[in-house]
Amino acid sequence: MNNKFEALDTVRSLDKGMDRKKWLKKNLVGYAFILPWLIGFLAFIAYPLLSSLYYSLTEYNIVGDPSWVGLKNYINIFTDDSKFWLSLKVTFYYVIFAVPLRLISALGLALLFRKARPFTNFYRAAYYVPSILGGSVAISVVWRQLFSSQGAFNDLLVALGIMQNRISWIGHPNYAIWTLIILAAWQFGSPMIIFLAGLKQIPKGLYEAAEIDGAGKIQQFFKVTLPLLTPVLFFNLIMQMVKMFMVFTQAYVITQGGPLNRTLMYAVYLFREGISFGHLGYGSALAWIILVLLTIVTVIIFKTSNKWVYYQSEGE
Amino acid sequence: MNLTFSQKEKLKNILFQVCVGLFCLVMLYPLLWMVSGSLKSSGNALSATLLPDAFRFQNYLEGWKGFGGVSFATFFRNSLFISGSATIGQIVLAAFSAFGFTRTRFIGQKFWFAIMIATVLVPMQILRIPQYIMFNNWGWVGSYLPVILPQMLPVPFFTFLMVQFIRGIPSELDEAAEIDGCSKFGTFFKIILPNLKPVLVTAGIFRFYWSWNDFMTPLLYLQNVTKYPVSIALKMFSDPNAVTNWGAMFAMTFLSILPTMIIFIFFQRYLIDGVSFSGLKG
C-alpha cells in the first residue's frame, strides 16, 4: 500500500513540474539522515561480508598476501578436518538441548507469573537477572568455580550423599558440555518476558468460552494458550537458536573448548583457527559454512512454520 | 474437606509463594554465592555456604590492585569509556536513521530499510576475520577504534523500535513545525527527539550492557594491558592457574557486574518493555 502511495507521490510531484532542485534536496535530506548508518553498514558489514567470501577462496595467513586457491579451503574442511566435524557435532548437541530447555523454562515461569499475585513483579525481575548478565565474563567465571572440583556443586552432591568423590565437572569429557547447557537454561529471562507479553494478548473471553465447553485447565493450555502463543514461540525459537549457534564467551572462558575438544563450539573453533592461528583464508571459509548452515536451518524452520504457527486472521 | 473459593485462592497463593520463592533462591544462588565468596576468607571462598565465615572487605582492596601494576580503576575507566561512547553513538545513529526512514522521502528508502532489517540475520562472529584484516590494514589494531566504532552501528532492532515509535507521533506536529519555518533537521531535534526519550533509554541500556560485557572484540584488538576493559581483565585475573586469592577474584567479579545490576534496578521497566516489544512486533 505504502509503496503505491509513495510512487504516486513521486509521480505527481514530477508531473506538477516540481522543481528539480527541490526534488534533489528532498532526496539529499533523506540520505543525510541515514548516511551515518549507511557508511557504517557498508564499512563494517557489507564490505567485510563480501571480502570474506573472497578470502575464503584464498590461502591467506596473517603475514603475507592472499593467494587464490579456489575451493581448496572448503574441500579441506569437508574432507580433511576432523575438528570441523567435531565442532559441528558439539554445537548441534548444545543447541538441541539448550534451546528447548531455555524455552520450556521460560514458558513455564511465564505461565506462573501470568496472574498478578503478591511479589510477582519482584520474582519476574529476579528471574530476569541471569539473562541481563548474559555472556559476561563474570558469569562464566562464577560458573567455572561453581562446577570445579572444589566448587559448590560438589559440596552439595557430597552433602546429599549422591557422590562420595568430588569431580571436576568442567574437566570431565562427558559432563563439561552440560555445565554450558545448564548455564544456557539458567538464562531464560528474555524469552520469559516475551512469552509473558504474548500471554497478555490472549483474549480472556476465549478461556471463558473454553470453560463453558467443559475444557479443563490442561485442555485449555493445549487448545487455547499454546496455539495462540505459537507466533511468539516461533520468534523466540529463531532468536535463541541463532544466538546459541554462535555461543562464544561461555565456552571460551569456562572450558576453553576442552576437555578433549568436547566443548569446542563452532565460534570457538572459528576464533582459534582463523584468528589465534592466523589462518585467515581457512577461517573465512569456516565462517561462510556456518553462515550458510544457519541460513538453511532458519529457512527450514520458516518453511515448517505455516504448519504449526497459528496466525489470527488480520481482519477484526 | 470443602474449601470456599477464597480459601482455595489463599492456599494457591501460599503454594505459589513457597515454590516460586524456593526456585528463585536456586536461580539466584550462583550470584549470592559469588557475593558471599567475595567476603569469605581465602581458603574458604569456594565452599557452598552462603553465609561467609568472615567479612573480609580486604578482598576488595586486594583485588582492586589488579595485575601487572595496573589496577581495576584503569580497567573500569576503560570499560566506561568504551561502553559510554558506543552507547551514545548508537543512540544518535539509530535516532537519525529512524527519522530518515519515517519522516523523509528519498529514492531507495524501502530498499535500504529492508537491508537494515536483514542485517539482523548476520551473526557478528562471521564478520570478525574480514573486519580484522580491514582494521589491520588501516593500522587500527591496538586502538579503541575497531572496538568502539562498529558498536556504534545501530542494532537493527533499535532502529526498528524507533521507527515504530516515530510512526506513533502525529505528523501534524511536524507539519506545524515546518510551517513555522523549521527545517527537517529542526523538526528532528525539536519535535521527534524529545518524544523518543523512552526508546532512547531502552536502546541505550541494552547497548551499554552488550558493550560492557563484550569480550571478543577487545580480545581481538587490544594488546596493551593499560587499555583492557573489565571483561578482559577479569578473564586474566581469574585464570584458574594463576589465582591464589579466590576471595579477591570473587570481589572483582562482583564489582564487574555491579554497574549492570544498578542500571537494572533503576530502569527495569524500560528493559522489560523493550524486550516485550521485540517479541510482539519483531
Coordinates of C-alpha atoms in Angstrom, one line a residue:
Chain A
M1 CA 0.0 0.0 0.0
N2 CA 2.6 2.5 1.2
N3 CA 4.7 1.7 -1.9
K4 CA 1.9 2.7 -4.2
F5 CA 1.3 5.9 -2.4
E6 CA 4.9 6.7 -2.4
A7 CA 5.2 6.1 -6.1
L8 CA 2.1 8.1 -6.8
D9 CA 3.5 10.9 -4.7
T10 CA 6.7 10.9 -6.6
V11 CA 5.0 10.8 -10.0
R12 CA 2.6 13.5 -9.0
S13 CA 5.3 15.8 -7.8
L14 CA 7.2 15.3 -11.0
D15 CA 4.0 15.9 -13.1
K16 CA 3.5 19.1 -11.4
G17 CA 6.8 20.0 -12.6
M18 CA 8.2 20.2 -9.1
D19 CA 11.5 21.9 -9.3
R20 CA 14.4 19.5 -9.8
K21 CA 16.3 21.3 -7.2
K22 CA 13.6 20.8 -4.6
W23 CA 13.4 17.1 -5.6
L24 CA 17.1 16.8 -5.2
K25 CA 17.1 18.5 -1.9
K26 CA 14.4 16.2 -0.6
N27 CA 16.5 13.2 -1.5
L28 CA 19.6 14.7 -0.1
V29 CA 18.0 15.4 3.2
G30 CA 16.7 11.9 3.4
Y31 CA 20.1 10.4 2.7
A32 CA 21.7 12.8 5.1
F33 CA 19.7 11.2 7.9
I34 CA 20.6 7.7 7.1
L35 CA 24.1 8.5 6.0
P36 CA 25.9 7.6 9.3
W37 CA 24.1 4.2 9.3
L38 CA 24.8 3.7 5.6
I39 CA 28.5 4.3 5.9
G40 CA 28.7 2.1 9.0
F41 CA 26.8 -0.6 7.2
L42 CA 29.0 -0.5 4.1
A43 CA 32.2 -0.4 6.0
F44 CA 31.6 -2.8 8.9
I45 CA 29.1 -5.2 7.4
A46 CA 28.7 -5.2 3.6
Y47 CA 32.4 -4.9 2.7
P48 CA 33.6 -7.4 5.3
L49 CA 30.9 -9.9 4.3
L50 CA 31.8 -9.8 0.7
S51 CA 35.6 -9.7 1.2
S52 CA 35.4 -12.7 3.4
L53 CA 33.8 -14.6 0.6
Y54 CA 36.9 -13.7 -1.5
Y55 CA 39.3 -14.6 1.4
S56 CA 37.6 -17.9 1.8
L57 CA 38.8 -18.8 -1.7
T58 CA 42.4 -17.9 -0.9
E59 CA 45.3 -19.1 1.2
Y60 CA 45.9 -16.2 3.5
N61 CA 48.0 -16.2 6.6
I62 CA 48.4 -13.3 8.8
V63 CA 51.8 -12.5 7.3
G64 CA 51.9 -12.3 3.5
D65 CA 49.2 -11.7 0.9
P66 CA 46.2 -13.8 -0.1
S67 CA 46.8 -16.2 -2.9
W68 CA 43.9 -17.7 -4.9
V69 CA 43.3 -21.4 -4.3
G70 CA 39.7 -21.8 -5.4
L71 CA 37.7 -24.2 -3.4
K72 CA 40.6 -25.8 -1.7
N73 CA 39.8 -24.5 1.8
Y74 CA 36.2 -25.8 1.5
I75 CA 37.4 -29.2 0.2
N76 CA 39.9 -29.5 3.0
I77 CA 37.3 -28.6 5.6
F78 CA 34.9 -31.1 4.4
T79 CA 37.3 -34.0 3.7
D80 CA 40.2 -33.5 6.0
D81 CA 39.2 -31.6 9.1
S82 CA 38.0 -33.8 11.9
K83 CA 37.9 -30.8 14.3
F84 CA 35.4 -29.1 12.0
W85 CA 33.0 -32.1 12.2
L86 CA 33.6 -32.4 15.9
S87 CA 32.8 -28.7 16.5
L88 CA 29.6 -29.0 14.4
K89 CA 28.6 -32.0 16.4
V90 CA 29.3 -30.3 19.7
T91 CA 27.4 -27.1 18.6
F92 CA 24.4 -29.0 17.4
Y93 CA 24.3 -31.1 20.6
Y94 CA 24.4 -27.9 22.6
V95 CA 21.7 -26.1 20.6
I96 CA 19.4 -29.1 20.6
F97 CA 19.4 -29.3 24.3
A98 CA 20.0 -25.7 25.4
V99 CA 17.3 -24.1 23.2
P100 CA 14.4 -26.3 24.3
L101 CA 15.5 -26.2 27.9
R102 CA 15.6 -22.4 27.9
L103 CA 12.3 -22.0 26.1
I104 CA 10.5 -24.6 28.3
S105 CA 11.7 -22.9 31.5
A106 CA 10.8 -19.5 30.0
L107 CA 7.3 -20.6 29.1
G108 CA 6.7 -22.4 32.4
L109 CA 7.6 -19.4 34.5
A110 CA 5.7 -17.1 32.2
L111 CA 2.6 -19.1 32.8
L112 CA 3.1 -18.9 36.6
F113 CA 3.6 -15.2 36.5
R114 CA 0.6 -14.6 34.3
K115 CA -1.7 -13.9 37.2
A116 CA -0.8 -11.0 39.4
R117 CA -0.1 -12.2 42.9
P118 CA 1.9 -10.7 45.8
F119 CA 5.6 -10.3 44.8
T120 CA 5.1 -11.3 41.2
N121 CA 6.9 -8.2 40.0
F122 CA 9.8 -9.0 42.3
Y123 CA 10.1 -12.6 41.1
R124 CA 9.8 -11.6 37.5
A125 CA 12.7 -9.2 37.9
A126 CA 14.8 -11.7 39.9
Y127 CA 14.3 -14.5 37.3
Y128 CA 15.3 -12.0 34.6
V129 CA 18.6 -11.0 36.3
P130 CA 20.6 -14.0 35.0
S131 CA 19.6 -13.0 31.5
I132 CA 20.9 -9.5 31.6
L133 CA 24.3 -10.8 32.7
G134 CA 24.2 -12.8 29.5
G135 CA 27.5 -13.7 28.1
S136 CA 29.5 -11.7 30.6
V137 CA 32.9 -13.0 31.7
A138 CA 31.8 -12.6 35.3
I139 CA 29.1 -15.2 34.9
S140 CA 31.5 -17.6 33.2
V141 CA 34.0 -17.1 36.0
V142 CA 31.4 -17.9 38.6
W143 CA 30.2 -20.9 36.6
R144 CA 33.7 -22.3 36.3
Q145 CA 34.2 -22.2 40.0
L146 CA 30.7 -23.5 40.8
F147 CA 31.4 -26.7 38.9
S148 CA 35.1 -27.0 39.6
S149 CA 36.3 -29.9 41.8
Q150 CA 36.4 -27.6 44.8
G151 CA 33.2 -25.8 43.9
A152 CA 29.8 -25.6 45.5
F153 CA 28.1 -28.1 43.2
N154 CA 30.3 -30.9 44.5
D155 CA 29.7 -29.7 48.1
L156 CA 26.0 -30.1 47.5
L157 CA 26.2 -33.5 46.0
V158 CA 28.5 -34.8 48.7
A159 CA 26.3 -33.4 51.4
L160 CA 23.3 -35.1 49.9
G161 CA 25.2 -38.3 49.7
I162 CA 24.8 -38.6 46.0
M163 CA 28.5 -38.7 45.5
Q164 CA 31.5 -39.5 47.6
N165 CA 34.3 -38.2 45.5
R166 CA 34.4 -34.7 44.1
I167 CA 35.0 -34.5 40.4
S168 CA 35.7 -31.5 38.2
W169 CA 32.5 -31.1 36.1
I170 CA 34.1 -28.7 33.7
G171 CA 37.1 -31.1 33.2
H172 CA 35.0 -34.2 32.5
P173 CA 34.7 -35.1 28.8
N174 CA 31.1 -36.2 29.2
Y175 CA 29.8 -33.6 31.6
A176 CA 31.6 -30.4 30.6
I177 CA 29.1 -29.6 27.9
W178 CA 26.3 -29.9 30.3
T179 CA 27.7 -27.2 32.6
L180 CA 27.3 -25.0 29.5
I181 CA 23.8 -26.2 28.7
I182 CA 22.7 -25.6 32.3
L183 CA 24.1 -22.1 32.1
A184 CA 22.1 -21.5 28.9
A185 CA 19.0 -22.9 30.5
W186 CA 19.5 -20.7 33.6
Q187 CA 19.4 -17.6 31.4
F188 CA 15.8 -17.8 30.3
G189 CA 14.8 -14.3 31.3
S190 CA 14.3 -12.6 28.0
P191 CA 12.2 -15.3 26.3
M192 CA 10.2 -15.4 29.6
I193 CA 9.4 -11.7 29.3
I194 CA 8.4 -12.1 25.7
F195 CA 6.2 -15.1 26.5
L196 CA 4.5 -13.0 29.3
A197 CA 3.8 -10.2 26.9
G198 CA 2.4 -12.8 24.4
L199 CA 0.2 -14.3 27.1
K200 CA -1.3 -10.9 28.0
Q201 CA -2.5 -10.6 24.4
I202 CA -4.7 -13.7 24.5
P203 CA -8.3 -12.5 25.0
K204 CA -9.8 -13.7 28.3
G205 CA -13.1 -14.5 26.5
L206 CA -11.5 -17.5 24.8
Y207 CA -10.9 -19.1 28.2
E208 CA -14.4 -18.4 29.4
A209 CA -15.7 -20.0 26.2
A210 CA -13.4 -23.0 26.6
E211 CA -14.6 -23.4 30.2
I212 CA -18.2 -23.3 29.2
D213 CA -17.4 -26.0 26.7
G214 CA -16.1 -28.1 29.5
A215 CA -12.4 -27.8 28.8
G216 CA -10.1 -28.4 31.9
K217 CA -7.0 -26.4 32.6
I218 CA -4.7 -28.7 30.7
Q219 CA -7.0 -28.8 27.7
Q220 CA -7.2 -25.0 27.8
F221 CA -3.4 -24.8 27.7
F222 CA -3.2 -27.1 24.7
K223 CA -6.2 -25.8 22.8
V224 CA -6.1 -22.1 23.5
T225 CA -2.8 -20.9 25.1
L226 CA -0.3 -22.9 23.1
P227 CA -1.8 -22.3 19.6
L228 CA -2.2 -18.6 20.2
L229 CA 1.3 -18.4 21.6
T230 CA 2.9 -20.1 18.6
P231 CA 3.9 -16.8 16.8
V232 CA 5.8 -15.7 20.0
L233 CA 7.3 -19.2 20.3
F234 CA 8.4 -19.1 16.8
F235 CA 10.1 -15.7 17.3
N236 CA 11.9 -17.0 20.5
L237 CA 13.0 -20.2 18.8
I238 CA 14.6 -18.4 15.9
M239 CA 16.3 -15.7 18.1
Q240 CA 17.6 -18.1 20.7
M241 CA 18.8 -20.6 18.1
V242 CA 20.8 -18.1 16.2
K243 CA 22.3 -16.8 19.4
M244 CA 23.3 -20.3 20.7
F245 CA 24.7 -21.5 17.4
M246 CA 27.3 -18.7 17.8
V247 CA 27.9 -19.0 21.6
F248 CA 31.5 -17.9 22.4
T249 CA 32.4 -16.3 25.7
Q250 CA 31.0 -19.0 27.9
A251 CA 32.8 -21.8 26.1
Y252 CA 35.9 -19.8 25.7
V253 CA 36.2 -18.8 29.4
I254 CA 34.6 -21.8 31.2
T255 CA 36.1 -24.8 29.3
Q256 CA 38.3 -23.3 26.6
G257 CA 36.8 -25.8 24.2
G258 CA 38.2 -28.7 26.3
P259 CA 38.4 -31.3 27.7
L260 CA 39.4 -33.3 24.6
N261 CA 37.6 -30.7 22.5
R262 CA 34.3 -31.9 23.8
T263 CA 33.0 -28.3 24.2
L264 CA 34.6 -27.0 21.0
M265 CA 31.8 -24.7 20.0
Y266 CA 31.9 -23.6 16.4
A267 CA 32.5 -19.9 17.3
V268 CA 35.5 -21.0 19.5
Y269 CA 36.9 -23.2 16.7
L270 CA 36.5 -20.4 14.2
F271 CA 38.3 -18.0 16.5
R272 CA 41.1 -20.4 17.2
E273 CA 41.6 -21.4 13.6
G274 CA 41.0 -18.1 12.0
I275 CA 42.4 -15.6 14.5
S276 CA 44.7 -17.3 17.0
F277 CA 46.4 -19.5 14.4
G278 CA 46.2 -16.7 11.8
H279 CA 44.7 -18.8 9.1
L280 CA 42.6 -16.0 7.7
G281 CA 41.5 -17.7 4.4
Y282 CA 40.7 -21.0 6.0
G283 CA 38.8 -19.2 8.8
S284 CA 36.8 -17.2 6.3
A285 CA 35.7 -20.5 4.7
L286 CA 34.7 -21.8 8.1
A287 CA 32.6 -18.6 8.7
W288 CA 30.8 -18.9 5.4
I289 CA 30.0 -22.6 6.0
I290 CA 28.3 -21.7 9.3
L291 CA 26.5 -18.8 7.8
V292 CA 25.1 -21.0 5.0
L293 CA 24.2 -23.7 7.5
L294 CA 22.5 -21.2 9.8
T295 CA 20.5 -19.9 6.9
I296 CA 19.4 -23.4 5.9
V297 CA 18.3 -24.2 9.4
T298 CA 16.4 -20.9 9.6
V299 CA 14.7 -21.4 6.3
I300 CA 13.7 -24.9 7.3
I301 CA 12.1 -23.6 10.5
F302 CA 10.4 -20.8 8.5
K303 CA 9.1 -23.3 5.9
T304 CA 7.6 -25.6 8.6
S305 CA 6.2 -22.6 10.5
N306 CA 3.0 -22.4 8.4
K307 CA 2.2 -26.0 9.7
W308 CA 2.5 -25.1 13.3
V309 CA 2.4 -21.4 13.8
Y310 CA -1.1 -20.1 14.2
Y311 CA -1.8 -16.6 12.9
Q312 CA -5.0 -15.0 13.9
S313 CA -6.8 -13.5 10.8
E314 CA -5.8 -10.0 10.4
G315 CA -9.3 -8.6 9.9
E316 CA -11.1 -7.7 13.1
Chain B
M1 CA -12.8 -31.0 53.1
N2 CA -14.8 -28.3 51.5
L3 CA -12.9 -25.0 50.9
T4 CA -14.6 -21.8 49.9
F5 CA -13.3 -20.1 46.8
S6 CA -11.3 -17.5 48.7
Q7 CA -9.7 -20.2 50.9
K8 CA -8.7 -22.1 47.8
E9 CA -7.2 -18.9 46.4
K10 CA -5.3 -18.3 49.6
L11 CA -3.9 -21.9 49.6
K12 CA -2.9 -21.5 46.0
N13 CA -1.2 -18.2 46.8
I14 CA 0.8 -19.8 49.6
L15 CA 1.8 -22.7 47.4
F16 CA 2.9 -20.3 44.7
Q17 CA 5.0 -18.2 47.1
V18 CA 6.7 -21.3 48.5
C19 CA 7.5 -22.9 45.2
V20 CA 8.4 -19.8 43.2
G21 CA 10.3 -18.4 46.1
L22 CA 12.4 -21.6 46.6
F23 CA 13.1 -21.8 42.9
C24 CA 14.1 -18.2 42.9
L25 CA 16.6 -18.9 45.6
V26 CA 18.1 -21.7 43.5
M27 CA 18.2 -19.4 40.5
L28 CA 19.9 -16.6 42.3
Y29 CA 22.2 -19.0 44.2
P30 CA 25.2 -18.6 41.9
L31 CA 25.1 -14.8 42.2
L32 CA 24.6 -14.9 46.0
W33 CA 27.4 -17.4 46.2
M34 CA 29.6 -15.0 44.4
V35 CA 28.8 -12.1 46.6
S36 CA 29.3 -14.2 49.7
G37 CA 32.6 -15.7 48.3
S38 CA 33.9 -12.2 47.9
L39 CA 33.8 -11.8 51.7
K40 CA 35.0 -15.2 52.7
S41 CA 38.5 -15.9 53.9
S42 CA 40.6 -17.1 51.0
G43 CA 40.8 -20.8 51.9
N44 CA 37.1 -21.0 52.3
A45 CA 35.9 -18.9 49.3
L46 CA 34.7 -21.8 47.2
S47 CA 32.6 -23.5 49.9
A48 CA 28.9 -23.9 49.2
T49 CA 27.6 -22.0 52.2
L50 CA 26.1 -18.6 51.5
L51 CA 26.9 -17.3 55.0
P52 CA 30.5 -16.0 54.8
D53 CA 32.8 -17.3 57.6
A54 CA 34.2 -13.8 57.9
F55 CA 33.6 -10.3 56.4
R56 CA 36.9 -9.8 54.7
F57 CA 36.3 -6.5 52.9
Q58 CA 40.1 -6.6 52.4
N59 CA 39.4 -8.9 49.5
Y60 CA 38.1 -5.9 47.6
L61 CA 41.2 -3.9 48.3
E62 CA 43.5 -6.7 47.3
G63 CA 41.5 -7.4 44.1
W64 CA 41.4 -3.8 43.2
K65 CA 45.2 -3.7 42.8
G66 CA 44.7 -5.8 39.6
F67 CA 47.7 -7.3 38.0
G68 CA 50.9 -6.3 36.1
G69 CA 50.9 -3.0 38.1
V70 CA 47.6 -1.9 36.6
S71 CA 44.7 -1.5 39.0
F72 CA 41.0 -2.2 38.3
A73 CA 40.4 1.6 38.4
T74 CA 42.1 1.7 34.9
F75 CA 40.0 -1.3 33.7
F76 CA 36.8 0.3 34.9
R77 CA 37.7 3.6 33.3
N78 CA 38.4 1.9 30.0
S79 CA 35.2 -0.1 30.1
L80 CA 33.2 3.1 30.9
F81 CA 34.8 4.9 28.0
I82 CA 34.2 2.1 25.5
S83 CA 30.6 1.4 26.6
G84 CA 29.8 5.1 27.1
S85 CA 30.9 6.1 23.6
A86 CA 29.3 3.1 22.0
T87 CA 26.0 3.8 23.7
I88 CA 25.9 7.5 22.8
G89 CA 27.0 6.8 19.2
Q90 CA 24.4 4.1 18.9
I91 CA 21.5 6.1 20.2
V92 CA 22.3 9.1 18.0
L93 CA 22.8 7.0 14.8
A94 CA 19.7 4.9 15.5
A95 CA 17.6 8.0 16.0
F96 CA 18.9 9.7 12.9
S97 CA 18.3 6.7 10.6
A98 CA 14.9 6.0 12.1
F99 CA 13.9 9.6 11.4
G100 CA 15.3 9.3 7.9
F101 CA 13.3 6.1 7.3
T102 CA 10.0 7.6 8.5
R103 CA 9.8 11.3 8.1
T104 CA 11.7 11.9 4.9
R105 CA 11.2 10.5 1.4
F106 CA 14.0 9.5 -0.9
I107 CA 14.7 7.1 -3.6
G108 CA 15.7 3.6 -2.4
Q109 CA 14.2 4.2 1.0
K110 CA 12.3 0.9 1.1
F111 CA 15.4 -1.0 -0.2
W112 CA 17.7 0.4 2.5
F113 CA 15.2 -0.2 5.2
A114 CA 14.8 -3.9 4.1
I115 CA 18.6 -4.2 4.1
M116 CA 18.8 -2.7 7.5
I117 CA 16.3 -5.2 8.9
A118 CA 18.0 -8.1 7.1
T119 CA 21.3 -7.4 8.9
V120 CA 19.7 -8.9 12.0
L121 CA 20.4 -12.3 10.4
V122 CA 24.1 -11.8 10.0
P123 CA 25.9 -13.2 13.1
M124 CA 28.7 -10.8 14.1
Q125 CA 31.2 -13.5 14.6
I126 CA 31.1 -14.2 10.8
L127 CA 32.5 -10.7 10.3
R128 CA 35.4 -11.0 12.7
I129 CA 38.1 -12.2 10.3
P130 CA 37.4 -9.8 7.4
Q131 CA 37.0 -6.9 9.9
Y132 CA 40.2 -7.9 11.5
I133 CA 42.0 -7.8 8.1
M134 CA 40.4 -4.5 7.3
F135 CA 41.3 -2.8 10.6
N136 CA 44.7 -4.3 10.4
N137 CA 45.3 -2.7 7.0
W138 CA 44.0 0.6 8.3
G139 CA 46.5 0.4 11.2
W140 CA 43.7 0.5 13.8
V141 CA 44.7 -2.7 15.7
G142 CA 45.7 -1.8 19.2
S143 CA 43.5 1.2 19.4
Y144 CA 39.9 1.6 20.6
L145 CA 38.6 2.5 17.1
P146 CA 37.8 -1.1 16.0
V147 CA 36.3 -1.8 19.4
I148 CA 34.0 1.2 19.6
L149 CA 33.1 2.3 16.0
P150 CA 31.4 -1.0 14.9
Q151 CA 29.4 -1.0 18.1
M152 CA 28.0 2.4 17.2
L153 CA 26.3 1.0 14.2
P154 CA 22.7 0.7 15.4
V155 CA 21.4 -2.8 16.1
P156 CA 18.5 -3.2 13.6
F157 CA 16.1 -3.9 16.4
F158 CA 16.6 -0.5 17.9
T159 CA 16.2 1.4 14.7
F160 CA 13.0 -0.6 14.1
L161 CA 11.8 0.2 17.6
M162 CA 12.4 3.9 17.0
V163 CA 10.7 3.7 13.6
Q164 CA 7.6 2.2 15.1
F165 CA 7.7 4.8 17.8
I166 CA 8.1 7.7 15.4
R167 CA 5.2 6.5 13.4
G168 CA 3.1 6.9 16.5
I169 CA 4.0 10.6 16.8
P170 CA 1.3 12.6 14.9
S171 CA 2.7 14.0 11.7
E172 CA 0.6 17.2 12.3
L173 CA 3.3 18.2 14.8
D174 CA 5.9 18.0 12.0
E175 CA 3.8 19.9 9.6
A176 CA 3.1 22.7 12.2
A177 CA 6.8 22.9 12.8
E178 CA 7.6 23.1 9.1
I179 CA 5.0 25.9 8.6
D180 CA 6.8 27.7 11.4
G181 CA 9.9 27.5 9.3
C182 CA 11.6 24.5 10.9
S183 CA 13.9 22.5 8.5
K184 CA 13.8 18.7 8.6
F185 CA 16.7 18.9 11.0
G186 CA 14.9 21.3 13.2
T187 CA 11.9 19.1 13.3
F188 CA 14.1 16.2 14.2
F189 CA 15.7 17.9 17.1
K190 CA 12.8 19.9 18.4
I191 CA 9.8 17.6 17.8
I192 CA 10.9 14.0 17.4
L193 CA 13.9 13.6 19.6
P194 CA 12.2 14.8 22.8
N195 CA 9.4 12.4 22.1
L196 CA 11.7 9.5 21.6
K197 CA 13.1 9.5 25.1
P198 CA 11.7 6.2 26.4
V199 CA 13.0 4.3 23.4
L200 CA 16.3 6.0 23.6
V201 CA 16.7 4.9 27.2
T202 CA 15.8 1.3 26.3
A203 CA 18.3 1.2 23.4
G204 CA 20.9 2.9 25.4
I205 CA 20.7 0.5 28.3
F206 CA 21.0 -2.6 26.1
R207 CA 23.9 -1.2 24.1
F208 CA 25.6 -0.3 27.4
Y209 CA 25.1 -3.9 28.6
W210 CA 26.4 -5.5 25.5
S211 CA 29.4 -3.3 25.2
W212 CA 30.2 -3.7 28.9
N213 CA 30.0 -7.5 28.6
D214 CA 31.7 -7.6 25.2
F215 CA 34.7 -9.9 25.3
M216 CA 35.6 -11.0 21.9
T217 CA 36.3 -7.6 20.2
P218 CA 38.6 -6.2 22.9
L219 CA 40.3 -9.6 23.0
L220 CA 41.0 -9.3 19.3
Y221 CA 42.1 -5.7 19.0
L222 CA 43.6 -4.5 22.3
Q223 CA 47.1 -5.5 23.1
N224 CA 48.2 -3.2 25.9
V225 CA 47.1 -4.1 29.4
T226 CA 46.5 -0.4 30.2
K227 CA 43.8 -0.4 27.6
Y228 CA 42.0 -3.5 28.7
P229 CA 38.3 -3.3 29.7
V230 CA 37.0 -5.1 32.8
S231 CA 35.9 -8.1 30.8
I232 CA 39.4 -9.0 29.6
A233 CA 41.0 -8.0 32.8
L234 CA 38.6 -10.3 34.7
K235 CA 39.4 -13.2 32.4
M236 CA 43.1 -12.7 33.1
F237 CA 42.6 -12.1 36.8
S238 CA 40.6 -15.2 37.2
D239 CA 42.8 -17.6 35.3
P240 CA 42.5 -20.8 37.4
N241 CA 46.2 -21.5 37.1
A242 CA 47.1 -18.1 38.4
V243 CA 44.6 -17.3 41.1
T244 CA 45.7 -17.7 44.6
N245 CA 43.2 -15.3 46.2
W246 CA 39.7 -16.6 45.4
G247 CA 38.1 -14.0 47.7
A248 CA 39.6 -11.2 45.7
M249 CA 38.6 -12.8 42.4
F250 CA 35.0 -13.0 43.5
A251 CA 35.2 -9.5 44.8
M252 CA 36.2 -8.2 41.3
T253 CA 33.7 -10.4 39.6
F254 CA 31.0 -8.9 41.7
L255 CA 32.2 -5.4 41.1
S256 CA 32.3 -6.1 37.3
I257 CA 28.5 -6.8 37.3
L258 CA 27.6 -4.0 39.7
P259 CA 27.0 -1.3 37.0
T260 CA 24.7 -3.8 35.2
M261 CA 22.8 -4.5 38.3
I262 CA 22.4 -0.9 39.4
I263 CA 21.1 0.1 36.0
F264 CA 18.7 -2.8 36.1
I265 CA 17.3 -1.9 39.4
F266 CA 16.6 1.7 38.3
F267 CA 15.5 1.1 34.7
Q268 CA 14.0 -2.4 34.7
R269 CA 10.7 -1.1 33.3
Y270 CA 12.4 0.2 30.2
L271 CA 14.2 -3.1 29.7
I272 CA 11.2 -5.3 30.2
D273 CA 9.1 -3.1 27.9
G274 CA 11.8 -3.2 25.3
V275 CA 12.1 -7.0 25.4
S276 CA 8.3 -7.5 25.3
F277 CA 8.0 -5.2 22.3
S278 CA 10.7 -7.2 20.4
G279 CA 8.7 -10.4 20.7
L280 CA 5.3 -8.9 19.7
K281 CA 6.3 -6.6 16.9
G282 CA 9.7 -8.0 15.9

